[in-house]
Coordinates of C-alpha atoms in Angstrom, one line a residue:
X1 CA 12.9 9.7 19.8
X2 CA 12.0 12.7 18.1
X3 CA 11.0 15.6 20.2
X4 CA 7.3 17.5 20.4
X5 CA 7.6 20.4 18.0
X6 CA 11.0 19.9 15.8
X7 CA 11.8 21.7 13.0
X8 CA 11.4 20.1 9.3
X9 CA 14.4 18.9 9.1
X10 CA 14.0 19.7 4.3
X11 CA 11.8 22.3 4.0
X12 CA 12.6 22.0 0.4
X13 CA 11.0 19.1 0.3
X14 CA 7.4 20.9 -0.1
X15 CA 8.6 23.3 -3.2
X16 CA 8.5 19.5 -5.6
X17 CA 5.8 17.5 -6.7
X18 CA 7.1 14.8 -8.6
X19 CA 5.5 12.1 -10.1
X20 CA 6.1 9.7 -6.9
X21 CA 4.2 12.2 -5.1
X22 CA 0.8 11.2 -7.3
X23 CA 1.2 8.0 -8.0
X24 CA 1.7 7.2 -3.6
X25 CA -1.6 9.8 -3.1
X26 CA -3.0 7.9 -6.6
X27 CA -2.4 4.6 -4.0
X28 CA -4.5 6.9 -0.9
X29 CA -7.2 7.8 -3.2
X30 CA -7.8 4.4 -5.0
X31 CA -7.2 2.0 -1.5
X32 CA -9.0 4.5 0.4
X33 CA -11.9 4.8 -1.8
X34 CA -12.8 0.8 -1.7
X35 CA -11.7 0.3 2.1
X36 CA -14.4 3.1 3.0
X37 CA -17.1 1.3 1.6
X38 CA -16.1 -2.2 2.9
X39 CA -15.6 -0.8 6.3
X40 CA -18.4 1.8 6.5
X41 CA -20.9 0.6 6.3
X42 CA -20.6 -1.6 9.2
X43 CA -17.8 -0.7 11.5
X44 CA -19.5 2.4 13.6
X45 CA -15.8 4.1 13.6
X46 CA -13.2 4.0 11.0
X47 CA -10.0 5.6 11.2
X48 CA -7.3 7.2 9.4
X49 CA -3.9 8.0 10.8
X50 CA -1.5 10.1 9.1
X51 CA 2.2 9.9 10.7
X52 CA 4.0 12.1 9.2
X53 CA 1.2 14.8 7.9
X54 CA 3.3 17.8 6.7
X55 CA 1.6 21.1 5.6
X56 CA -1.2 19.7 3.8
X57 CA -0.2 21.3 0.8
X58 CA 2.9 21.1 -2.1
X59 CA 3.9 25.3 -2.6
X60 CA 2.9 24.3 -6.1
X61 CA -0.3 24.1 -4.8
X62 CA -1.0 20.0 -5.0
X63 CA -2.4 18.4 -1.8
X64 CA -0.4 16.5 0.2
X65 CA -1.7 13.0 2.1
X66 CA -3.8 14.7 4.9
X67 CA -6.1 16.7 2.9
X68 CA -5.6 13.7 -0.5
X69 CA -7.7 10.8 2.3
X70 CA -10.3 13.8 3.7
X71 CA -11.0 14.8 0.8
X72 CA -11.8 11.0 -0.7
X73 CA -14.4 10.7 2.0
X74 CA -15.7 14.2 1.8
X75 CA -16.4 13.3 -2.5
X76 CA -17.1 9.5 -2.0
X77 CA -20.6 9.1 -4.3
X78 CA -21.5 6.6 -1.3
X79 CA -20.7 9.8 1.2
X80 CA -24.0 10.2 2.8
X81 CA -25.0 6.2 3.6
X82 CA -21.2 6.0 4.7
X83 CA -21.7 8.8 7.1
X84 CA -24.4 7.9 8.7
X85 CA -23.8 4.4 9.8
X86 CA -19.8 4.9 11.0
X87 CA -18.4 7.5 12.6
X88 CA -14.6 8.9 10.9
X89 CA -11.7 10.0 12.8
X90 CA -9.0 11.8 10.7
X91 CA -5.3 11.3 12.7
X92 CA -2.9 14.0 11.9
X93 CA 0.2 13.5 13.7
X94 CA 2.5 16.1 13.0
X95 CA 5.9 17.1 14.9
X96 CA 7.0 20.4 12.9
X97 CA 4.5 22.7 14.7
X98 CA 5.4 25.0 11.2
X99 CA 3.7 22.5 8.7
X100 CA 0.9 21.7 11.3
X101 CA 0.1 25.1 11.8
X102 CA -0.4 25.3 7.9
X103 CA -2.0 22.0 7.8
X104 CA -4.9 23.2 9.8
X105 CA -5.4 26.2 8.1
X106 CA -5.9 24.0 5.2
X107 CA -8.3 21.7 6.6
X108 CA -9.8 24.9 8.2
X109 CA -11.2 25.0 4.8
X110 CA -12.9 21.8 4.1
X111 CA -17.2 21.8 5.8
X112 CA -17.3 18.4 7.4
X113 CA -20.4 17.3 8.1
X114 CA -21.9 15.1 10.8
X115 CA -19.9 11.2 11.5
X116 CA -16.3 13.5 10.0
X117 CA -13.6 14.3 12.8
X118 CA -10.5 15.6 12.3
X119 CA -7.5 15.8 15.1
X120 CA -4.0 17.3 14.0
X121 CA -1.9 16.5 16.7
X122 CA 1.6 18.0 17.4
X123 CA 4.4 15.2 18.8
X124 CA 6.3 11.8 18.2
X125 CA 4.0 9.7 15.6
X126 CA 5.4 7.2 16.6
X127 CA 5.2 7.3 21.1
X128 CA 1.5 8.6 19.8
X129 CA 1.2 5.2 19.0
X130 CA 2.7 3.3 21.5
X131 CA -0.2 5.4 23.7
X132 CA -3.2 4.7 21.1
X133 CA -1.8 0.5 21.9
X134 CA -1.5 0.8 25.4
X135 CA -4.3 2.4 26.5
X136 CA -6.4 1.1 23.9
X137 CA -8.2 -2.3 24.2
X138 CA -9.9 -3.1 20.9
X139 CA -8.5 -0.6 17.6
X140 CA -11.7 0.2 15.6
X141 CA -10.5 -0.2 12.1
X142 CA -7.6 2.0 10.8
X143 CA -5.2 2.7 7.9
X144 CA -1.9 3.8 9.1
X145 CA -0.3 6.0 6.2
X146 CA 3.6 5.6 7.5
X147 CA 5.5 8.4 5.7
X148 CA 8.3 9.0 7.3
X149 CA 11.4 12.2 7.0
X150 CA 13.6 8.6 6.8
X151 CA 13.8 5.6 7.2
X152 CA 13.9 4.5 11.2
X153 CA 11.2 2.7 11.6
X154 CA 10.2 1.0 15.1
X155 CA 9.0 -2.6 13.7
X156 CA 7.9 -3.7 17.0
X157 CA 6.1 -0.2 17.2
X158 CA 4.4 -1.6 14.4
X159 CA 3.7 -4.9 14.4
X160 CA 1.6 -4.0 18.2
X161 CA -0.2 -2.0 16.2
X162 CA -0.7 -4.2 13.4
X163 CA -1.7 -6.9 16.1
X164 CA -3.6 -4.4 18.6
X165 CA -7.0 -4.7 15.5
X166 CA -7.8 -4.7 12.7
X167 CA -5.2 -2.2 11.4
X168 CA -3.5 -1.8 7.7
X169 CA -0.3 -0.6 7.6
X170 CA 0.9 1.4 4.2
X171 CA 4.9 2.7 4.9
X172 CA 6.4 4.3 3.0
X173 CA 10.2 2.6 3.7
X174 CA 13.3 4.8 2.1
X175 CA 15.4 2.0 1.1
X176 CA 18.2 4.4 -0.5
X177 CA 19.0 5.8 2.8
X178 CA 18.8 2.6 4.8
X179 CA 20.5 0.2 2.1
X180 CA 22.8 3.1 2.4
X181 CA 22.6 2.7 6.4
X182 CA 22.7 -1.2 6.1
X183 CA 26.1 -0.7 4.1
X184 CA 27.9 1.4 6.9
X185 CA 26.8 -0.9 9.6
X186 CA 28.0 -3.5 8.1
X187 CA 31.7 -1.7 7.2
X188 CA 32.1 -0.2 10.7
X189 CA 32.2 2.6 9.1
X190 CA 29.1 3.9 11.7
X191 CA 29.4 1.2 14.6
X192 CA 26.0 3.0 16.0
X193 CA 23.7 2.8 13.2
X194 CA 23.7 -1.3 13.9
X195 CA 21.4 -0.4 16.8
X196 CA 19.2 1.5 14.7
X197 CA 18.6 -0.8 11.9
X198 CA 18.2 -3.2 14.4
X199 CA 14.9 -1.1 16.1
X200 CA 14.1 -0.7 12.4
X201 CA 14.3 -4.6 11.9
X202 CA 13.8 -5.3 15.9
X203 CA 16.7 -8.1 15.0
X204 CA 20.0 -8.7 13.5
X205 CA 18.3 -10.2 10.7
X206 CA 19.2 -7.0 8.7
X207 CA 22.7 -8.4 8.3
X208 CA 21.6 -10.6 5.6
X209 CA 20.2 -8.5 3.8
X210 CA 23.9 -8.7 1.2
X211 CA 22.4 -9.4 -2.1
X212 CA 25.0 -8.0 -5.3
X213 CA 22.5 -5.8 -6.8
X214 CA 20.1 -3.0 -5.5
X215 CA 16.6 -4.1 -6.5
X216 CA 17.2 -7.3 -4.9
X217 CA 18.4 -6.4 -1.8
X218 CA 15.2 -4.1 -1.7
X219 CA 13.4 -7.3 -1.4
X220 CA 15.4 -8.6 0.9
X221 CA 14.3 -5.4 2.9
X222 CA 10.7 -5.8 2.4
X223 CA 10.3 -9.5 2.9
X224 CA 12.1 -8.9 6.3
X225 CA 10.5 -6.0 7.6
X226 CA 6.2 -8.1 6.4
X227 CA 8.4 -11.3 7.9
X228 CA 9.0 -8.9 11.1
X229 CA 5.9 -6.5 11.4
X230 CA 3.9 -9.8 11.2
X231 CA 1.5 -9.0 8.0
X232 CA -0.8 -12.3 5.9
X233 CA -0.2 -10.4 3.1
X234 CA 2.1 -8.0 1.7
X235 CA 2.2 -5.7 -1.6
X236 CA 4.6 -3.0 -2.6
X237 CA 5.3 -1.1 -5.5
X238 CA 8.9 0.5 -5.8
X239 CA 9.2 4.4 -6.9
X240 CA 12.7 5.0 -9.1
X241 CA 14.4 7.7 -8.5
X242 CA 15.9 9.9 -11.7
X243 CA 19.0 7.0 -12.3
X244 CA 16.2 4.4 -12.8
X245 CA 17.1 2.9 -9.4
X246 CA 14.5 1.8 -6.4
X247 CA 14.1 5.2 -4.6
X248 CA 12.0 4.5 -2.3
X249 CA 9.2 1.5 -1.6
X250 CA 5.4 1.8 -0.8
X251 CA 4.4 -1.4 1.1
X252 CA 1.1 -1.8 2.6
X253 CA 0.8 -4.3 4.7
X254 CA -2.4 -6.4 5.9
X255 CA -4.4 -9.3 7.1
X256 CA -7.5 -9.5 5.9
X257 CA -7.7 -11.3 2.1
X258 CA -10.1 -8.3 0.5
X259 CA -6.9 -6.3 1.6
X260 CA -4.9 -7.5 -0.7
X261 CA -7.4 -7.4 -3.4
X262 CA -7.8 -4.2 -4.0
X263 CA -4.2 -3.2 -3.0
X264 CA -3.4 -5.1 -6.1
X265 CA -6.2 -3.4 -8.0
X266 CA -4.9 -0.3 -7.2
X267 CA -1.5 -0.9 -7.8
X268 CA -2.0 -1.9 -11.2
X269 CA -3.4 0.8 -12.1
X270 CA -0.9 3.0 -11.3
X271 CA 0.9 0.6 -13.1
X272 CA -1.1 -0.9 -15.8
X273 CA 1.9 -2.8 -17.6
X274 CA 2.9 -5.3 -13.8
X275 CA 6.0 -4.1 -13.6
X276 CA 4.7 -2.5 -10.1
X277 CA 7.1 0.5 -10.7
X278 CA 6.6 3.8 -10.8
X279 CA 9.5 6.4 -11.8
X280 CA 9.8 10.1 -10.8
X281 CA 10.5 11.1 -14.6
X282 CA 6.8 11.1 -15.6
X283 CA 5.4 14.4 -15.8
X284 CA 2.4 14.3 -13.5
X285 CA 0.8 16.5 -15.0
X286 CA 0.9 14.6 -18.1
X287 CA -2.3 12.6 -20.0
X288 CA -1.5 9.2 -20.9
X289 CA -3.7 7.9 -23.9
X290 CA -3.0 4.5 -24.0
X291 CA -2.1 2.4 -21.5
X292 CA 0.1 -0.2 -21.5
X293 CA -1.1 -3.3 -22.1
X294 CA -0.9 -6.6 -19.4
X295 CA 0.7 -9.0 -21.2
X296 CA -0.6 -12.2 -21.0
X297 CA 1.6 -14.5 -20.8
X298 CA 2.7 -15.0 -17.8
X299 CA -1.1 -16.3 -15.8
X300 CA -1.6 -18.0 -18.6
X301 CA 0.8 -20.3 -18.1
X302 CA 0.2 -20.5 -14.4
X303 CA -3.3 -20.8 -15.3
X304 CA -2.1 -24.1 -17.5
X305 CA 0.3 -24.9 -15.2
X306 CA -2.6 -25.1 -12.4
X307 CA -4.2 -27.2 -14.7
X308 CA -2.0 -29.5 -15.7
X309 CA -1.8 -30.6 -11.9
X310 CA -5.1 -31.5 -11.7
X311 CA -8.8 -30.0 -12.5
X312 CA -9.9 -27.3 -10.2
X313 CA -12.7 -25.2 -9.8
X314 CA -12.4 -21.7 -10.9
X315 CA -12.8 -20.6 -7.1
X316 CA -9.8 -22.8 -6.0
X317 CA -7.8 -20.7 -9.2
X318 CA -9.4 -17.0 -7.8
X319 CA -7.3 -18.1 -3.8
X320 CA -4.5 -19.2 -5.8
X321 CA -4.3 -16.5 -7.5
X322 CA -4.0 -14.0 -4.3
X323 CA -0.6 -14.4 -3.5
X324 CA -0.1 -13.7 -7.6
X325 CA 0.9 -10.0 -9.1
X326 CA -2.2 -10.8 -11.5
X327 CA -6.2 -9.3 -11.0
X328 CA -9.0 -11.6 -11.4
X329 CA -9.9 -9.8 -14.7
X330 CA -6.9 -10.5 -16.2
X331 CA -7.1 -14.8 -15.2
X332 CA -10.8 -14.3 -16.3
X333 CA -9.7 -12.6 -19.7
X334 CA -6.8 -15.9 -19.8
X335 CA -9.7 -18.5 -19.1
X336 CA -11.9 -17.2 -21.7
X337 CA -9.7 -17.6 -24.3
X338 CA -8.0 -21.4 -23.2
X339 CA -11.3 -22.2 -23.6
X340 CA -12.6 -20.5 -26.8
X341 CA -8.7 -22.1 -28.2
X342 CA -10.2 -25.3 -27.0
X343 CA -7.3 -25.4 -24.2
X344 CA -9.3 -26.5 -21.6
X345 CA -12.3 -27.6 -20.8
X346 CA -15.4 -26.3 -18.2
X347 CA -18.6 -27.2 -17.1
X348 CA -21.2 -26.1 -15.5
X349 CA -19.9 -23.1 -17.0
X350 CA -23.2 -21.3 -19.1
X351 CA -24.0 -17.3 -20.1
X352 CA -23.0 -14.0 -18.7
X353 CA -22.7 -15.1 -15.0
X354 CA -20.4 -18.6 -15.9
X355 CA -18.0 -17.6 -13.4
X356 CA -20.1 -17.0 -10.7
X357 CA -21.3 -20.6 -11.1
X358 CA -18.3 -22.4 -10.2
X359 CA -17.3 -23.8 -13.0
X360 CA -15.1 -27.0 -12.8
X361 CA -12.0 -26.7 -15.6
X362 CA -9.7 -29.0 -16.5
X363 CA -7.7 -29.2 -19.8
X364 CA -9.0 -30.2 -23.0
X365 CA -9.0 -33.1 -25.1
X366 CA -8.3 -31.2 -28.2
X367 CA -5.0 -29.3 -27.2
X368 CA -2.4 -28.6 -24.4
X369 CA 0.0 -26.3 -24.4
X370 CA 3.8 -26.9 -23.3

């Protein structure tokens, strides 16, 4: 564990703000915008926890994750109604005392309304989380952003946190360093690394992460970590470095269907072609006038295959879709097109609210697709 007030090992990090940081913050902003609204009207208390909060602002002026999260609430269009119903608590943990002081100065520039509480804390995030889980009978709904300075994250601690209540985890998996550590431990170059990896994955299964390709190994690692933490849903986006190889992975874990749907929506916004990756080399200040068009072929084929097996109600396709990459608006567009072409037929499908009627969908008699 890191000591209280341990110095920032990479202060130069704050000199560069790339597209990867922007995508990370766009995802936080998008998700919290929906998540605050979903929970704030009934929960009574909602918590945002940032494990490695940093300084709050980059040297070039862009906001860090704590201020992105706080401003998402302060600028929320339903802010007044949300704050009349629930208290919002922001727990910002930072191990470096100087970074924390800078963050406090940034926070002091915000006027906090009633029912918004900000708690900056100097210390080791995972020790703090252990204390919270151990001493709290029932956690309030929480979104926890785990953004470590290295790849060392204790799976057992995060699993206990995920089980402690309605908790969402958003983890920055520092893949390049983690992949290197796995290679060194397997080869015997750093024998002591094996114990660290066993803590990261809460078991010896990391030894099976051995696919030939870097991205394939990243997929193996993410699936193993999600399995170890015990989440119902895991959704992730690859963040690519200068050489277009995976630099790190942003992994969202939730036990709630609505959380899975919301994160899929947000990831499609930052990666509209459905690739679920972002590149460092994209200029974060550049305006994109035309977004890439999602390829309709995969969801079209998926829908036809489902209906070839048997007719289905619309809600059944909705539920099946949750485990896929595509979003509901894309599937609706595919269903409309297939129906227009005569590939499928629908009963109880009328007017502008046709999908709300939960129509029966089946392959049509005029034409089928192979």
